[in-house]
Amino acid sequence: MTELTWLGHGSWLVHTGTHTLLLDPFLNDSPTAPLKADCVPADYILVSHGHSDHVADCAAIARRTGAAVISNFEICQWLSKQGVKNTLAHNLGGGSTHPFGRVKLTLALHSSALPDGANGGNPSGFLLWLADGVIYFACDTGLFSDMKLIGAAGIDLAVLPIGDLFTMGPDDSIEAIKLLAPKRVAPSHYDTWPPIAQDAAAWAERVRKETLAEPCVVPPGGKISL
Ligand code: NI
Ligand code: MN
């Protein structure tokens, strides 16, 4: 059984039953993270882009756990310079197959500068093909019509930002759900700080009324089974 845990903001843990994947670790400085970087497990770390609210704890966790980091070329290079030994550099549209399943980097409409100003390449989302189904993490992005192509993968669970301001907000997330046509959808990247506060219950009600997807809203630390 595959189980997702929301670690607050854009951070997620995916336990596949055999492996643990950690997405965009932002824990020690996050006001909503339910655990800290020194105790989070990881076999693989996925990093969508270079902003500090996504890479902040990546190098420390990768050094401690020896986890393989899956990200774009520029972020992998930047992490290597910080002593991260195991990186798998990808670029947009490229994927790779692992013991847990397959991962592919998808388009994201965002930016990606690293905390020290280094070039963080292009931002991405992730499509994951796991034994129990297909997960799409849109990560930080605005709405784009190629989400229809991403949805052609047949998505069991889509994780979409709804915070507005830095990413798409609730209105555009509803349009994204229509394009992606996932079976279920979970909100992300909201309620971390007041500027991205959202009413997740109201969003879930709109998802039920306006789309065919089932909303899955959990608090930080909450779990979703695939
Ligand atoms: Ni960002
Ligand atoms: Mn962000």
Short mmCIF file of C-alpha atoms and ligand atoms in Angstrom, two decimals:
data_model
loop_
_atom_site.label_atom_id
_atom_site.label_comp_id
_atom_site.label_asym_id
_atom_site.label_seq_id
_atom_site.Cartn_x
_atom_site.Cartn_y
_atom_site.Cartn_z
CA MET A 1 0.00 0.00 0.00
CA THR A 2 1.24 3.49 -0.84
CA GLU A 3 0.70 6.20 1.76
CA LEU A 4 1.31 9.93 1.42
CA THR A 5 1.96 12.21 4.40
CA TRP A 6 1.68 15.97 4.07
CA LEU A 7 4.63 17.59 5.84
CA GLY A 8 3.16 21.07 5.44
CA HIS A 9 3.78 23.61 2.65
CA GLY A 10 5.00 21.79 -0.50
CA SER A 11 6.66 18.91 1.39
CA TRP A 12 5.32 15.37 1.11
CA LEU A 13 6.46 11.91 2.11
CA VAL A 14 5.48 8.98 -0.09
CA HIS A 15 5.83 5.53 1.47
CA THR A 16 5.48 2.98 -1.32
CA GLY A 17 5.66 -0.02 0.99
CA THR A 18 9.26 -0.68 -0.04
CA HIS A 19 10.74 2.82 -0.38
CA THR A 20 10.32 6.29 1.09
CA LEU A 21 10.27 9.28 -1.25
CA LEU A 22 10.57 12.80 0.17
CA LEU A 23 9.40 15.72 -1.94
CA ASP A 24 10.68 19.31 -1.54
CA PRO A 25 11.88 19.12 2.07
CA PHE A 26 11.19 22.40 3.91
CA LEU A 27 10.94 21.39 7.55
CA ASN A 28 13.17 23.19 10.06
CA ASP A 29 12.03 26.71 9.09
CA SER A 30 8.45 25.80 8.21
CA PRO A 31 5.86 26.95 10.77
CA THR A 32 3.60 23.98 9.93
CA ALA A 33 5.97 21.03 9.43
CA PRO A 34 5.12 18.16 11.82
CA LEU A 35 8.70 16.89 11.99
CA LYS A 36 12.25 18.15 11.64
CA ALA A 37 14.95 17.44 9.09
CA ASP A 38 17.07 15.38 11.49
CA CYS A 39 14.43 12.65 11.84
CA VAL A 40 12.67 12.50 8.46
CA PRO A 41 13.29 9.25 6.53
CA ALA A 42 14.22 9.20 2.83
CA ASP A 43 15.48 6.74 0.24
CA TYR A 44 14.89 9.26 -2.57
CA ILE A 45 14.49 13.04 -2.40
CA LEU A 46 12.64 14.81 -5.21
CA VAL A 47 13.33 18.54 -5.62
CA SER A 48 11.08 20.50 -7.95
CA HIS A 49 12.94 23.82 -8.05
CA GLY A 50 15.54 25.94 -6.33
CA HIS A 51 13.53 28.15 -3.97
CA SER A 52 14.46 27.87 -0.31
CA ASP A 53 10.96 26.73 0.71
CA HIS A 54 11.69 23.58 -1.34
CA VAL A 55 15.44 22.90 -1.08
CA ALA A 56 16.10 24.23 2.43
CA ASP A 57 16.75 20.92 4.19
CA CYS A 58 17.63 18.80 1.16
CA ALA A 59 21.43 18.72 1.45
CA ALA A 60 21.44 17.88 5.18
CA ILE A 61 18.86 15.12 4.77
CA ALA A 62 20.63 13.68 1.72
CA ARG A 63 23.99 13.65 3.55
CA ARG A 64 22.46 11.99 6.64
CA THR A 65 20.36 9.37 4.83
CA GLY A 66 22.41 8.82 1.67
CA ALA A 67 19.14 9.25 -0.26
CA ALA A 68 19.35 9.68 -4.01
CA VAL A 69 18.28 13.16 -5.09
CA ILE A 70 16.13 13.38 -8.22
CA SER A 71 16.03 16.90 -9.60
CA ASN A 72 17.15 18.99 -12.56
CA PHE A 73 20.78 19.21 -13.69
CA GLU A 74 21.52 22.60 -12.14
CA ILE A 75 20.09 21.76 -8.70
CA CYS A 76 21.94 18.41 -8.70
CA GLN A 77 25.21 20.24 -9.44
CA TRP A 78 24.52 22.74 -6.64
CA LEU A 79 23.81 19.92 -4.16
CA SER A 80 26.96 18.04 -5.23
CA LYS A 81 29.01 21.08 -4.19
CA GLN A 82 27.47 20.72 -0.71
CA GLY A 83 28.62 17.16 -0.29
CA VAL A 84 25.56 15.35 -1.63
CA LYS A 85 27.04 12.23 -3.26
CA ASN A 86 24.03 10.58 -4.86
CA THR A 87 22.24 12.80 -7.39
CA LEU A 88 20.33 11.87 -10.54
CA ALA A 89 20.19 14.86 -12.86
CA HIS A 90 17.14 15.09 -15.12
CA ASN A 91 15.65 17.71 -17.35
CA LEU A 92 12.06 18.53 -18.29
CA GLY A 93 10.27 15.66 -19.99
CA GLY A 94 12.95 13.20 -18.92
CA GLY A 95 12.24 10.28 -16.67
CA SER A 96 13.96 7.32 -15.06
CA THR A 97 13.01 3.94 -13.67
CA HIS A 98 13.84 2.90 -10.11
CA PRO A 99 13.00 0.08 -7.69
CA PHE A 100 10.00 2.14 -6.49
CA GLY A 101 8.66 2.79 -10.00
CA ARG A 102 9.10 5.48 -12.62
CA VAL A 103 9.47 9.23 -12.27
CA LYS A 104 9.23 11.93 -14.94
CA LEU A 105 9.88 15.66 -14.68
CA THR A 106 6.95 17.69 -15.99
CA LEU A 107 6.58 21.33 -16.98
CA ALA A 108 5.93 23.90 -14.26
CA LEU A 109 5.28 27.62 -14.76
CA HIS A 110 7.40 29.15 -12.04
CA SER A 111 10.99 30.30 -11.36
CA SER A 112 13.89 28.44 -9.76
CA ALA A 113 16.74 30.60 -8.42
CA LEU A 114 18.67 28.86 -5.63
CA PRO A 115 19.00 30.50 -2.17
CA ASP A 116 22.54 31.77 -2.88
CA GLY A 117 21.50 33.19 -6.25
CA ALA A 118 22.86 30.25 -8.28
CA ASN A 119 20.97 29.22 -11.39
CA GLY A 120 18.41 26.60 -10.37
CA GLY A 121 17.53 25.56 -13.92
CA ASN A 122 13.90 25.14 -14.87
CA PRO A 123 11.22 24.36 -12.28
CA SER A 124 9.36 21.06 -12.61
CA GLY A 125 6.54 18.94 -11.35
CA PHE A 126 6.69 15.14 -11.06
CA LEU A 127 4.69 12.26 -12.45
CA LEU A 128 5.21 9.07 -10.45
CA TRP A 129 4.19 5.63 -11.65
CA LEU A 130 4.05 3.43 -8.54
CA ALA A 131 2.80 -0.11 -8.04
CA ASP A 132 -0.42 1.27 -6.53
CA GLY A 133 -1.12 4.00 -9.06
CA VAL A 134 -0.06 7.25 -10.69
CA ILE A 135 0.61 10.39 -8.65
CA TYR A 136 1.12 13.86 -10.12
CA PHE A 137 2.81 16.51 -8.01
CA ALA A 138 2.31 19.83 -9.82
CA CYS A 139 4.65 21.50 -7.28
CA ASP A 140 4.93 25.30 -7.59
CA THR A 141 3.18 26.33 -10.78
CA GLY A 142 0.58 28.46 -12.42
CA LEU A 143 -2.14 26.96 -14.58
CA PHE A 144 -1.11 25.79 -18.05
CA SER A 145 -3.12 24.01 -20.73
CA ASP A 146 -0.53 21.22 -21.21
CA MET A 147 -1.91 19.83 -17.94
CA LYS A 148 -4.31 18.05 -20.30
CA LEU A 149 -1.31 16.13 -21.73
CA ILE A 150 -0.05 15.32 -18.25
CA GLY A 151 -3.52 14.02 -17.37
CA ALA A 152 -3.33 11.56 -20.27
CA ALA A 153 -1.11 9.45 -17.98
CA GLY A 154 -4.29 8.54 -16.07
CA ILE A 155 -3.77 10.17 -12.67
CA ASP A 156 -5.00 8.46 -9.52
CA LEU A 157 -3.99 11.33 -7.23
CA ALA A 158 -3.02 14.88 -8.21
CA VAL A 159 -1.39 17.17 -5.64
CA LEU A 160 -1.94 20.81 -6.60
CA PRO A 161 -0.96 24.14 -5.05
CA ILE A 162 -3.93 26.28 -3.98
CA GLY A 163 -2.18 29.01 -1.97
CA ASP A 164 -2.32 31.76 -4.62
CA LEU A 165 0.31 34.56 -4.67
CA PHE A 166 3.37 32.32 -5.37
CA THR A 167 1.44 29.62 -7.27
CA MET A 168 -2.00 29.15 -8.71
CA GLY A 169 -4.87 29.75 -6.32
CA PRO A 170 -8.20 27.96 -5.80
CA ASP A 171 -9.89 29.23 -8.99
CA ASP A 172 -7.10 28.09 -11.31
CA SER A 173 -6.73 24.83 -9.39
CA ILE A 174 -10.32 23.99 -10.34
CA GLU A 175 -9.42 24.58 -14.00
CA ALA A 176 -6.29 22.44 -13.52
CA ILE A 177 -8.41 19.59 -12.14
CA LYS A 178 -10.67 19.79 -15.21
CA LEU A 179 -7.60 19.50 -17.49
CA LEU A 180 -5.85 16.77 -15.48
CA ALA A 181 -8.98 14.70 -14.74
CA PRO A 182 -7.46 12.90 -11.75
CA LYS A 183 -9.53 10.46 -9.68
CA ARG A 184 -8.55 12.28 -6.47
CA VAL A 185 -6.91 15.61 -5.70
CA ALA A 186 -5.09 16.96 -2.64
CA PRO A 187 -4.27 20.64 -1.96
CA SER A 188 -0.74 21.81 -1.16
CA HIS A 189 1.36 24.98 -0.71
CA TYR A 190 -1.21 26.85 1.44
CA ASP A 191 -1.72 27.92 5.10
CA THR A 192 2.04 28.06 5.75
CA TRP A 193 1.93 31.82 6.29
CA PRO A 194 -0.96 34.36 6.25
CA PRO A 195 -0.37 35.52 2.62
CA ILE A 196 -1.16 32.01 1.33
CA ALA A 197 -3.97 31.15 3.78
CA GLN A 198 -6.88 29.38 2.08
CA ASP A 199 -10.18 27.80 3.14
CA ALA A 200 -9.47 24.16 2.22
CA ALA A 201 -12.98 23.01 3.18
CA ALA A 202 -14.52 25.55 0.80
CA TRP A 203 -12.06 24.46 -1.90
CA ALA A 204 -13.04 20.80 -1.37
CA GLU A 205 -16.71 21.72 -1.75
CA ARG A 206 -15.96 23.40 -5.08
CA VAL A 207 -13.96 20.36 -6.24
CA ARG A 208 -16.99 18.13 -5.52
CA LYS A 209 -19.43 20.47 -7.26
CA GLU A 210 -17.38 21.60 -10.26
CA THR A 211 -15.17 18.60 -11.13
CA LEU A 212 -15.31 14.80 -11.23
CA ALA A 213 -12.42 14.40 -8.76
CA GLU A 214 -12.68 13.49 -5.10
CA PRO A 215 -10.92 16.03 -2.82
CA CYS A 216 -8.55 14.72 -0.11
CA VAL A 217 -7.81 17.41 2.47
CA VAL A 218 -5.49 16.49 5.34
CA PRO A 219 -3.77 18.65 7.98
CA PRO A 220 0.05 18.72 8.20
CA GLY A 221 1.04 15.24 9.38
CA GLY A 222 -2.14 13.79 7.85
CA LYS A 223 -2.04 10.77 5.54
CA ILE A 224 -3.66 9.78 2.25
CA SER A 225 -3.67 6.15 1.12
CA LEU A 226 -3.43 5.38 -2.57
NI NI B 1 8.76 28.39 -5.53
MN MN B 2 7.18 27.46 -2.96
#
